Short mmCIF file of C-alpha atoms in Angstrom, two decimals:
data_model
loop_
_atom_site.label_atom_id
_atom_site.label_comp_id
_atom_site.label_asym_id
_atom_site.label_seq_id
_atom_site.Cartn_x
_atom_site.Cartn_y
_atom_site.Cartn_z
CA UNK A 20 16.69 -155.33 58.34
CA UNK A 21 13.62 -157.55 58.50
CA UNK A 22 11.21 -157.86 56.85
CA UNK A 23 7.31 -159.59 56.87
CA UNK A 24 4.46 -159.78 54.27
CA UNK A 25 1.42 -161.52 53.80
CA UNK A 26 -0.92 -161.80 51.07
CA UNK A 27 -4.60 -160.28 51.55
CA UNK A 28 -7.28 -160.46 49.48
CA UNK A 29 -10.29 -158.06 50.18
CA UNK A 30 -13.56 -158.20 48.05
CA UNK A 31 -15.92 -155.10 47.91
CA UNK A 32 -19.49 -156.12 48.33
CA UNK A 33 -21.68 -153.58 45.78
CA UNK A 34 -24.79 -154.39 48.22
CA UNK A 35 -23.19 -153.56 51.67
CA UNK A 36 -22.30 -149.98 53.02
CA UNK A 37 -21.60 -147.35 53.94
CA UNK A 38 -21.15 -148.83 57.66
CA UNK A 39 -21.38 -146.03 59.62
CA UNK A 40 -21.92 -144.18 63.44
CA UNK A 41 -24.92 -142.79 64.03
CA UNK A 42 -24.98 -141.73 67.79
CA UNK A 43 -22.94 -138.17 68.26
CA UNK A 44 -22.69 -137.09 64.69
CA UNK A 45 -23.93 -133.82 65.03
CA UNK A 46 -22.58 -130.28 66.25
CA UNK A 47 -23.77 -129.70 69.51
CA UNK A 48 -24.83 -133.44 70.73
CA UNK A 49 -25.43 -133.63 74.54
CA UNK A 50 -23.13 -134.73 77.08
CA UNK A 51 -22.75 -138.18 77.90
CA UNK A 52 -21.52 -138.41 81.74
CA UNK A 53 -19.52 -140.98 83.38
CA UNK A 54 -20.81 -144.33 84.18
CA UNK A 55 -24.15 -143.69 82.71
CA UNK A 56 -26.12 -146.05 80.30
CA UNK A 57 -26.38 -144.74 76.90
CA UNK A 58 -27.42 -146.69 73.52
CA UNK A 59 -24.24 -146.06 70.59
CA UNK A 60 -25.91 -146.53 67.05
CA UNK A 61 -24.94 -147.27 63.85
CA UNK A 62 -25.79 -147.88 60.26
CA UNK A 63 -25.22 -151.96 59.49
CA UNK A 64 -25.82 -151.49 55.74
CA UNK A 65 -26.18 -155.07 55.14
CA UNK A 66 -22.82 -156.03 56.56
CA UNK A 67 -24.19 -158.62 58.69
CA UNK A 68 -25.65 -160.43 55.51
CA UNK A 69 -23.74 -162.50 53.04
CA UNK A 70 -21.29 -161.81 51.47
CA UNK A 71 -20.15 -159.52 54.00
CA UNK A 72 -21.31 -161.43 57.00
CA UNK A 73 -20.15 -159.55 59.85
CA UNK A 74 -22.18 -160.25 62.84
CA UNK A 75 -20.53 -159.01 65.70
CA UNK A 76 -18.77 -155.73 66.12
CA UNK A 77 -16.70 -153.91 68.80
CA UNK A 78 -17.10 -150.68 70.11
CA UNK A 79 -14.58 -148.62 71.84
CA UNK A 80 -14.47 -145.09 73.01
CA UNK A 81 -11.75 -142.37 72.92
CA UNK A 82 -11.01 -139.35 75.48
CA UNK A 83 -8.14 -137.83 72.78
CA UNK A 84 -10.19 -137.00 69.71
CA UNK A 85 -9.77 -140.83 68.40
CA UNK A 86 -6.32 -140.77 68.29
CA UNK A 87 -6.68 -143.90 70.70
CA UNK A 88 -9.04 -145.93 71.86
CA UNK A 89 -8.16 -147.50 75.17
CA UNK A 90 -11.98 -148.28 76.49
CA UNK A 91 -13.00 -151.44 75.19
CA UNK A 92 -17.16 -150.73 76.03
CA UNK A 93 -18.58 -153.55 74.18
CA UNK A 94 -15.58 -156.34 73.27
CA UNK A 95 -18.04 -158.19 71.07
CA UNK A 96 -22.33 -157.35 70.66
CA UNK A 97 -24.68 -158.80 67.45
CA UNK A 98 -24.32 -156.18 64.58
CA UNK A 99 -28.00 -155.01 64.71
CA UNK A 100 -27.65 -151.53 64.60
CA UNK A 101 -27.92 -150.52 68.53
CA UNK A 102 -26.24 -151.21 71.98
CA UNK A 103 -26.55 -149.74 74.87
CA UNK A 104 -23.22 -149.22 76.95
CA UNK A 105 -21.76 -147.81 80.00
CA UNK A 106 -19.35 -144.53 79.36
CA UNK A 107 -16.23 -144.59 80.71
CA UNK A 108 -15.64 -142.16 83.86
CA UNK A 109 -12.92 -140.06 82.26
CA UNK A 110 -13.67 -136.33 81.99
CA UNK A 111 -12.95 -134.90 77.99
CA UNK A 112 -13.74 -132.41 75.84
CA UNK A 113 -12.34 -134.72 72.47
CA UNK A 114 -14.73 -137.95 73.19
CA UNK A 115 -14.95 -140.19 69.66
CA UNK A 116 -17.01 -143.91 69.33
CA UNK A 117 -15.22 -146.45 67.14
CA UNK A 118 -17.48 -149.31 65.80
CA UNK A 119 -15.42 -151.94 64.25
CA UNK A 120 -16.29 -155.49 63.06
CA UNK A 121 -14.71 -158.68 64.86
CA UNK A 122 -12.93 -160.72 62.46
CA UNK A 123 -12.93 -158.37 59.85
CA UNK A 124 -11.65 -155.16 58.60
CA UNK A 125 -13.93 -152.42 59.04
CA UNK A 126 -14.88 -149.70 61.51
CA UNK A 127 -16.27 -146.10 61.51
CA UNK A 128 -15.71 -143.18 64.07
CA UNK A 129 -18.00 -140.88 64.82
CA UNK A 130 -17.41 -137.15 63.24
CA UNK A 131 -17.24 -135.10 65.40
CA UNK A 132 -15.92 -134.73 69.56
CA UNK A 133 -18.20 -134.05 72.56
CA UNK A 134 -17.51 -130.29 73.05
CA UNK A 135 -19.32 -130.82 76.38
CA UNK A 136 -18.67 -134.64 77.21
CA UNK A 137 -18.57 -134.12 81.24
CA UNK A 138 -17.13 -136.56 83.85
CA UNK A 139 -19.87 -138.30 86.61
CA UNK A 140 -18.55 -137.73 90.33
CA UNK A 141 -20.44 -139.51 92.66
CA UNK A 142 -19.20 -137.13 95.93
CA UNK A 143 -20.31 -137.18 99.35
CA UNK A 144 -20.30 -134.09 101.68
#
């Protein structure tokens, strides 16, 4: 077999956290539709202040209940709290919003799915 390591060291910052998702946290939150502008929010809980100093963040969106998250909708945006995005056009019932932190280790997910996440068709008859 082979094997790899590497040595981390991670340091817990008493006056940062919890980092958190905002946006679609709650039973019942409205649709988002396809291709549409909408702002994801989040809690920066002094993560983008020393010693944490985080200040860029990813956000990605799911269509399988956050199993993955194959829609990169903002590769890299300041971590100030808010950003407005465009949804992906995929039709689901299991949407989930991943904010994680470029170059360093953590994210949240929202709680909960869109029970009513609908797809945008823009269909001429």
């Amino acid at each position: 077999g082979n094997n790899k390591s590497d040595d981390m060291v991670i340091t817990v910052a008493a006056t940062a956290g919890p980092f958190n998702v905002k946006s679609q946290n709650v039973s019942g939150s409205p649709a988002w539709f396809g291709n549409e502008t909408k702002a994801v929010e989040w809690n920066v809980a002094n993560s983008n202040t020393s010693p944490v100093n985080c200040a860029n963040v990813k956000i990605s969106f799911s269509a399988d209940g956050g199993l993955t998250f194959p829609y990169i909708v903002a590769a890299s945006t300041p971590n100030d709290g808010i950003e407005n995005i465009t949804v992906p056009n995929v039709a689901t019932t299991r949407a989930r919003i991943k904010v994680e932190a470029v170059n360093n280790i953590f994210f949240d997910i929202n709680n909960e799915n869109w029970s009513r996440f609908a797809n945008y068709c823009s269909c001429f008859i």
